[in-house]
């Protein structure tokens, strides 16, 4: 079952696939209606990192953990880095937060009041301090700002202020550091968001400089948006900084990547490969950003990185010469068949073998269930306050 | 300005317009990212009712307050009713809640476990007890249940169990009481919801009996849905129980009704009138269900009932004979012009005069600002815990 | 590769899968911008049937051909039936057409003018005459009617007239015949359609009688609609008459079924099986309704029936006991994994073997390419007028 | 009724509002299902221009007529210009067409075959020849190209070829001429379009030079898109070339502008004014692009320009100081009320007076009905072939 034609040839590229996991995925999350707690949920960033490390240990796919400031603020980042290293992972992207302070009710980097903007800029400068301390390359900025009612805010003035604020942050970056600006269609603002689409993010980062990039969260688009097209375009323009992977049926559902539409994930990975984002010199970062509201968190993360790996393997199997030949011949069904052949290939047995060759468990989900880790944390993590978004 | 042709003729129907306000609108609400608190927010159901009463006092439009159980549980409903009456309002629809108990993580009325279903049914029976105590007519059921991942749940089994559970609740109703079942497209469940559309609600309530009706929340539909068509259809089928008014740009944004698309609200009210839901014998209930995340709550409610009143007045001005004549003549532009003429009529001056005739302030928003009520509650409501959804 | 566990067990059900093909799929189709013609396109219903027969000969999946009146009007249906039989297929569902006569510009069955309604009803009675002549069971009604502008039409009056018109048609049916009413979200009408959703179709057919059913076209829903839920509900209510299969990214794109979202097709077939629609006594009809605007038509149809077969096979492999166990345990990821296991199983080799056992070519697409049929029709079908929608 | 406070002050800006009408709006149009013909429809470009001139004569709002090549190809553009001038209008934007030639089935400017691309480029060069002859400033390019199935085409290769083709066209422009690139979400291609969003159009035109701009068609966005945000952003970036006005409920419905969501049109015009696009030195062009499928064409166009004028007048009345003050105070409801006050002002009487002052009929729709023009063309335009899109 593992002798898929061409599988051996794709192993080097598969080897390069690394997916950063977010620290906050191991805490509780939910909707505005309810956040369900679960036994074993971490009470500290150290426990989150320990959980994240399990994902990497069982899959070999998740070598780094993204931090969220201030949720993951600590006094000693060197110690935190050592803690991570001792668990076999490292600290990754630093995410800022401008959506949970009362001062930001009507905006942060775009606020009409210069004092509030200054506060928000300073928060980002502190995030760069954290990056300096941890050696992180990327500062990821997702802005919750916008407005709920027409007339509440001046769209244009906010956009101009956003440009100024971002420039102040960008100036603080070190030479090896990057600013990555995420866009989002809506939520928590319901009439307008200040960075609603890739075009806005692209226009803003282009004005900053070479080390400003766009972050594409797969759940942050209007219904029906062709996401792989945006992947193609941003790679073509040299501005795709990173992915936030998740999946959705309706809005920003933050479900497990690949769960809602596996074929879409395949198409995205096919465009990732087409655009060179899995090449040896690629600087595109892959990251999860999900909410495990009703499912177990650690296996939820394992499932997620496996889904990305499976669709990446299928996409790597794509016969691009045959595709090109079909396109040149105007053979619509032929091209589609080549494409679907790769998508329909069941790569799971081959990936199980690939794992075993690397000393990893062939079936990470099963390995986790059998590891006893879940029972262990459920029993040991008693008392304290389970972490969540707040 | 107040001498709009035909305005005098519509006054009796305007007189009948009553919009129930939800107790929870006066507490804090927000998104999964943040709930902003505001000074003066009620700490008790009594304070919520006091705030709601201000809306009615200034507009004459909001004579009753909906309760939400368990948020508004009290020991003595007779006393609560007297409290309301002393403020010039009365207690209205009772709303159940099956989305904030850990037992309901995977369903309530549809849960695979009979014990959980029994608990959820019993909760509804308690709600009927409250109705008996307050004299409320309607039990409104909105179900948060559903699933997030394909394979998580058996859609069919859940639907059958829903029918059983609803029947158990329906059986408990008194002869003058009604069960009103709300539908919702998605959220908090992201793959399927157990009552996603009006068709499902209609099929379920039809199986129960004459006193089971559908609740139409204007924010609970797929993008692009023609909501006035559903209003027409449910009135035609005799199953429109009530409205939950709000507005939206994207998902279930719960913004002020009429804020996102005033023309849609006009069309809805036109169909309400066309279907007899403002007639003297109508049993259709109108209610707000909104979240004032960033705007002030009491004036947010005043604005809302005024928006409904304004669009109702415009819709009442519609020249239906001219519409019918245009339709018979196949005169598309003529019919549309008649329709838009009513929509574009600025009824605000006439409504201000209408209010004055009834001893109400002509400009309720201004009257509230000048009343000092907001300052008063901000100063007096110190200490205690501001109420919110949890 | 063909020894998929459990595959042998599903063969009897696979055997029952039959997908009706529409005669019009073999003619030219397009968008409002352009209809591209292709060499070999049929000039007569006889040629369409010949082409349809090729699909069945190579797949064993498409034993009948749906007719569209008046596009497929002939003088002698007995002769047409014999023609079909001689090609190894039979005549199927009769589709009416009320969207291409100038009289129907503002409606047909709902028109404000009784004479137009009568004309439209009479057209349907003629369709039943065709059914009598061909032995068809189903009269399928898709209505293009609606309005483009608010105020153009009275939604309620049209709905009432629709009920009357349908009753007049229903009364004419023979005891073994059925009326199947299709719904569609929008297009060609852009403000309202008279049968926009399954709820309306369900309410209308329920009022008619036992032999009136709903037709679910997979492309006729609002963005984000959970279609398998509707499949479940209509089967539960005993009113799912037939499917019109196709796929879409945006609107009613009428692409090859399974092309846009194969996982959705899998979920739909899983619900079809769950609801008994593949059982021996099922009366649910499966049919394609697609437009091969840019791809070759005959292989487009072959690809389509194969896609349905593949997803049906995967859905039949679903381990429903394991699913039920996961649901009872509240094991979200476990249930999802069982579900995805079936979806990710590559059934193509097993189906190729299954075909060979039945004397069919293992690879129908390849067999068609090698058959020379396409060249033959391109050469022989010279002169005459290629058929299209008009 | 005409003494709206502030109305006198906005007259100069109202004066500047000019809306180009498309020649093709006066011909027949429809959907893929049916094109309805109507008596009096033009048989030549000269008759189209005559009809367009009526719109301008009655409204003073539509001084120019856009041409579509090859639909409006003539031998002598000087003569055509004189014909237009004699009717009181002039020739405007030249629109290219790459969607109705069989060679363009799989693309034009993006086609994989250099010969087809050359043909498509040459077509655009001919369009510039027409511009030279007519004195038109703008070449508007809407591309129908894309693909229907994943695997059919290489998204990236097509984007690169698009850039090359556009550069070849741009190079041919005179110093006073502009290239305006339109984007469209979907249709007639259903999987991907080569210019799907404003970001792509912006990236492409930015690479060309200063005289390359974006065209925003109000119907070419995903559901829920905040269009006024894009207006703001393109104006801010200096790349908003022109508008194609129309309205929609679902997809690219091409209904009369302002018919589906008048409040959206108001918000768009408010952002137009905010961004300076109605200033004296603005080069932003306003144009209709609609399909009058079921309504009369000439009054359909009159209604359209009036709708734009009405919403422009309302938007000009917006009290921007009050808005700014509300934003600075964080007064959400206050800002919204200022915004809605302008929207709810019934400007029709004031505009009627404004027209009379300028020698125009106060009620253009009525004036058209009473003019006898429709009867005249219905009687005189007998024989010949009514023009439509093909």
mmCIF file with all atom_site columns, C-alpha atoms in Angstrom, chain A residues 97-181:
data_model
loop_
_atom_site.group_PDB
_atom_site.id
_atom_site.type_symbol
_atom_site.label_atom_id
_atom_site.label_alt_id
_atom_site.label_comp_id
_atom_site.label_asym_id
_atom_site.label_entity_id
_atom_site.label_seq_id
_atom_site.pdbx_PDB_ins_code
_atom_site.Cartn_x
_atom_site.Cartn_y
_atom_site.Cartn_z
_atom_site.occupancy
_atom_site.B_iso_or_equiv
_atom_site.pdbx_formal_charge
_atom_site.auth_seq_id
_atom_site.auth_comp_id
_atom_site.auth_asym_id
_atom_site.auth_atom_id
_atom_site.pdbx_PDB_model_num
ATOM 1  C CA . UNK A 1 97  ? -3.223  41.641 21.198 1.00 0.00 ? 97  UNK A CA 1
ATOM 2  C CA . UNK A 1 98  ? -5.147  44.882 20.915 1.00 0.00 ? 98  UNK A CA 1
ATOM 3  C CA . UNK A 1 99  ? -8.626  43.570 21.470 1.00 0.00 ? 99  UNK A CA 1
ATOM 4  C CA . UNK A 1 100 ? -8.978  42.999 25.179 1.00 0.00 ? 100 UNK A CA 1
ATOM 5  C CA . UNK A 1 101 ? -8.146  46.308 26.752 1.00 0.00 ? 101 UNK A CA 1
ATOM 6  C CA . UNK A 1 102 ? -11.002 48.702 27.442 1.00 0.00 ? 102 UNK A CA 1
ATOM 7  C CA . UNK A 1 103 ? -9.005  51.496 25.855 1.00 0.00 ? 103 UNK A CA 1
ATOM 8  C CA . UNK A 1 104 ? -9.251  49.725 22.511 1.00 0.00 ? 104 UNK A CA 1
ATOM 9  C CA . UNK A 1 105 ? -13.041 49.648 22.399 1.00 0.00 ? 105 UNK A CA 1
ATOM 10 C CA . UNK A 1 106 ? -13.013 51.977 19.387 1.00 0.00 ? 106 UNK A CA 1
ATOM 11 C CA . UNK A 1 107 ? -9.686  51.040 17.875 1.00 0.00 ? 107 UNK A CA 1
ATOM 12 C CA . UNK A 1 108 ? -6.021  50.668 18.719 1.00 0.00 ? 108 UNK A CA 1
ATOM 13 C CA . UNK A 1 109 ? -3.584  51.432 15.894 1.00 0.00 ? 109 UNK A CA 1
ATOM 14 C CA . UNK A 1 110 ? -6.374  53.340 14.147 1.00 0.00 ? 110 UNK A CA 1
ATOM 15 C CA . UNK A 1 111 ? -7.903  55.054 17.174 1.00 0.00 ? 111 UNK A CA 1
ATOM 16 C CA . UNK A 1 112 ? -8.863  58.679 16.756 1.00 0.00 ? 112 UNK A CA 1
ATOM 17 C CA . UNK A 1 113 ? -6.989  59.511 19.954 1.00 0.00 ? 113 UNK A CA 1
ATOM 18 C CA . UNK A 1 114 ? -3.212  59.706 19.585 1.00 0.00 ? 114 UNK A CA 1
ATOM 19 C CA . UNK A 1 115 ? -2.693  58.537 23.161 1.00 0.00 ? 115 UNK A CA 1
ATOM 20 C CA . UNK A 1 116 ? -4.497  55.295 22.524 1.00 0.00 ? 116 UNK A CA 1
ATOM 21 C CA . UNK A 1 117 ? -2.551  54.761 19.314 1.00 0.00 ? 117 UNK A CA 1
ATOM 22 C CA . UNK A 1 118 ? 0.665   55.374 21.197 1.00 0.00 ? 118 UNK A CA 1
ATOM 23 C CA . UNK A 1 119 ? -0.340  52.798 23.794 1.00 0.00 ? 119 UNK A CA 1
ATOM 24 C CA . UNK A 1 120 ? -1.059  50.270 21.058 1.00 0.00 ? 120 UNK A CA 1
ATOM 25 C CA . UNK A 1 121 ? 2.192   51.021 19.272 1.00 0.00 ? 121 UNK A CA 1
ATOM 26 C CA . UNK A 1 122 ? 4.069   50.625 22.530 1.00 0.00 ? 122 UNK A CA 1
ATOM 27 C CA . UNK A 1 123 ? 2.433   47.281 23.053 1.00 0.00 ? 123 UNK A CA 1
ATOM 28 C CA . UNK A 1 124 ? 3.854   46.185 19.707 1.00 0.00 ? 124 UNK A CA 1
ATOM 29 C CA . UNK A 1 125 ? 7.281   47.509 20.601 1.00 0.00 ? 125 UNK A CA 1
ATOM 30 C CA . UNK A 1 126 ? 7.134   45.339 23.708 1.00 0.00 ? 126 UNK A CA 1
ATOM 31 C CA . UNK A 1 127 ? 6.289   42.432 21.488 1.00 0.00 ? 127 UNK A CA 1
ATOM 32 C CA . UNK A 1 128 ? 9.453   43.139 19.510 1.00 0.00 ? 128 UNK A CA 1
ATOM 33 C CA . UNK A 1 129 ? 11.318  43.122 22.807 1.00 0.00 ? 129 UNK A CA 1
ATOM 34 C CA . UNK A 1 130 ? 9.956   39.652 23.369 1.00 0.00 ? 130 UNK A CA 1
ATOM 35 C CA . UNK A 1 131 ? 11.080  38.696 19.862 1.00 0.00 ? 131 UNK A CA 1
ATOM 36 C CA . UNK A 1 132 ? 14.549  39.983 20.643 1.00 0.00 ? 132 UNK A CA 1
ATOM 37 C CA . UNK A 1 133 ? 14.572  37.886 23.772 1.00 0.00 ? 133 UNK A CA 1
ATOM 38 C CA . UNK A 1 134 ? 13.296  34.708 22.144 1.00 0.00 ? 134 UNK A CA 1
ATOM 39 C CA . UNK A 1 135 ? 14.928  35.059 18.750 1.00 0.00 ? 135 UNK A CA 1
ATOM 40 C CA . UNK A 1 136 ? 11.576  35.034 16.989 1.00 0.00 ? 136 UNK A CA 1
ATOM 41 C CA . UNK A 1 137 ? 11.533  36.237 13.430 1.00 0.00 ? 137 UNK A CA 1
ATOM 42 C CA . UNK A 1 138 ? 7.899   37.299 13.013 1.00 0.00 ? 138 UNK A CA 1
ATOM 43 C CA . UNK A 1 139 ? 5.635   39.804 14.665 1.00 0.00 ? 139 UNK A CA 1
ATOM 44 C CA . UNK A 1 140 ? 2.138   38.888 13.657 1.00 0.00 ? 140 UNK A CA 1
ATOM 45 C CA . UNK A 1 141 ? -0.485  41.586 13.870 1.00 0.00 ? 141 UNK A CA 1
ATOM 46 C CA . UNK A 1 142 ? -4.149  40.811 13.738 1.00 0.00 ? 142 UNK A CA 1
ATOM 47 C CA . UNK A 1 143 ? -6.285  43.842 14.358 1.00 0.00 ? 143 UNK A CA 1
ATOM 48 C CA . UNK A 1 144 ? -9.755  43.494 15.817 1.00 0.00 ? 144 UNK A CA 1
ATOM 49 C CA . UNK A 1 145 ? -10.524 47.103 15.052 1.00 0.00 ? 145 UNK A CA 1
ATOM 50 C CA . UNK A 1 146 ? -13.360 48.422 12.978 1.00 0.00 ? 146 UNK A CA 1
ATOM 51 C CA . UNK A 1 147 ? -16.851 49.708 13.595 1.00 0.00 ? 147 UNK A CA 1
ATOM 52 C CA . UNK A 1 148 ? -20.330 48.307 14.049 1.00 0.00 ? 148 UNK A CA 1
ATOM 53 C CA . UNK A 1 149 ? -22.459 51.084 12.602 1.00 0.00 ? 149 UNK A CA 1
ATOM 54 C CA . UNK A 1 150 ? -22.202 53.316 9.557  1.00 0.00 ? 150 UNK A CA 1
ATOM 55 C CA . UNK A 1 151 ? -21.292 56.782 10.777 1.00 0.00 ? 151 UNK A CA 1
ATOM 56 C CA . UNK A 1 152 ? -19.472 55.468 13.829 1.00 0.00 ? 152 UNK A CA 1
ATOM 57 C CA . UNK A 1 153 ? -16.058 55.965 12.278 1.00 0.00 ? 153 UNK A CA 1
ATOM 58 C CA . UNK A 1 154 ? -14.247 57.621 9.409  1.00 0.00 ? 154 UNK A CA 1
ATOM 59 C CA . UNK A 1 155 ? -12.916 54.751 7.304  1.00 0.00 ? 155 UNK A CA 1
ATOM 60 C CA . UNK A 1 156 ? -10.355 56.871 5.526  1.00 0.00 ? 156 UNK A CA 1
ATOM 61 C CA . UNK A 1 157 ? -8.922  58.587 8.563  1.00 0.00 ? 157 UNK A CA 1
ATOM 62 C CA . UNK A 1 158 ? -8.510  55.245 10.260 1.00 0.00 ? 158 UNK A CA 1
ATOM 63 C CA . UNK A 1 159 ? -6.675  53.814 7.276  1.00 0.00 ? 159 UNK A CA 1
ATOM 64 C CA . UNK A 1 160 ? -4.250  56.703 7.258  1.00 0.00 ? 160 UNK A CA 1
ATOM 65 C CA . UNK A 1 161 ? -3.631  56.398 10.970 1.00 0.00 ? 161 UNK A CA 1
ATOM 66 C CA . UNK A 1 162 ? -3.114  52.674 10.545 1.00 0.00 ? 162 UNK A CA 1
ATOM 67 C CA . UNK A 1 163 ? -0.364  53.379 8.038  1.00 0.00 ? 163 UNK A CA 1
ATOM 68 C CA . UNK A 1 164 ? 1.349   55.721 10.484 1.00 0.00 ? 164 UNK A CA 1
ATOM 69 C CA . UNK A 1 165 ? 1.097   53.328 13.390 1.00 0.00 ? 165 UNK A CA 1
ATOM 70 C CA . UNK A 1 166 ? 2.391   50.390 11.382 1.00 0.00 ? 166 UNK A CA 1
ATOM 71 C CA . UNK A 1 167 ? 5.331   52.478 10.201 1.00 0.00 ? 167 UNK A CA 1
ATOM 72 C CA . UNK A 1 168 ? 6.236   53.267 13.799 1.00 0.00 ? 168 UNK A CA 1
ATOM 73 C CA . UNK A 1 169 ? 6.227   49.573 14.622 1.00 0.00 ? 169 UNK A CA 1
ATOM 74 C CA . UNK A 1 170 ? 8.054   48.542 11.475 1.00 0.00 ? 170 UNK A CA 1
ATOM 75 C CA . UNK A 1 171 ? 10.862  50.969 12.249 1.00 0.00 ? 171 UNK A CA 1
ATOM 76 C CA . UNK A 1 172 ? 11.587  49.145 15.458 1.00 0.00 ? 172 UNK A CA 1
ATOM 77 C CA . UNK A 1 173 ? 12.165  45.777 13.791 1.00 0.00 ? 173 UNK A CA 1
ATOM 78 C CA . UNK A 1 174 ? 15.615  44.259 13.618 1.00 0.00 ? 174 UNK A CA 1
ATOM 79 C CA . UNK A 1 175 ? 17.115  43.359 10.282 1.00 0.00 ? 175 UNK A CA 1
ATOM 80 C CA . UNK A 1 176 ? 16.120  39.734 10.524 1.00 0.00 ? 176 UNK A CA 1
ATOM 81 C CA . UNK A 1 177 ? 12.665  40.417 11.840 1.00 0.00 ? 177 UNK A CA 1
ATOM 82 C CA . UNK A 1 178 ? 9.443   40.721 9.909  1.00 0.00 ? 178 UNK A CA 1
ATOM 83 C CA . UNK A 1 179 ? 6.055   42.315 10.414 1.00 0.00 ? 179 UNK A CA 1
ATOM 84 C CA . UNK A 1 180 ? 3.196   40.139 9.191  1.00 0.00 ? 180 UNK A CA 1
ATOM 85 C CA . UNK A 1 181 ? -0.209  41.810 8.859  1.00 0.00 ? 181 UNK A CA 1
#
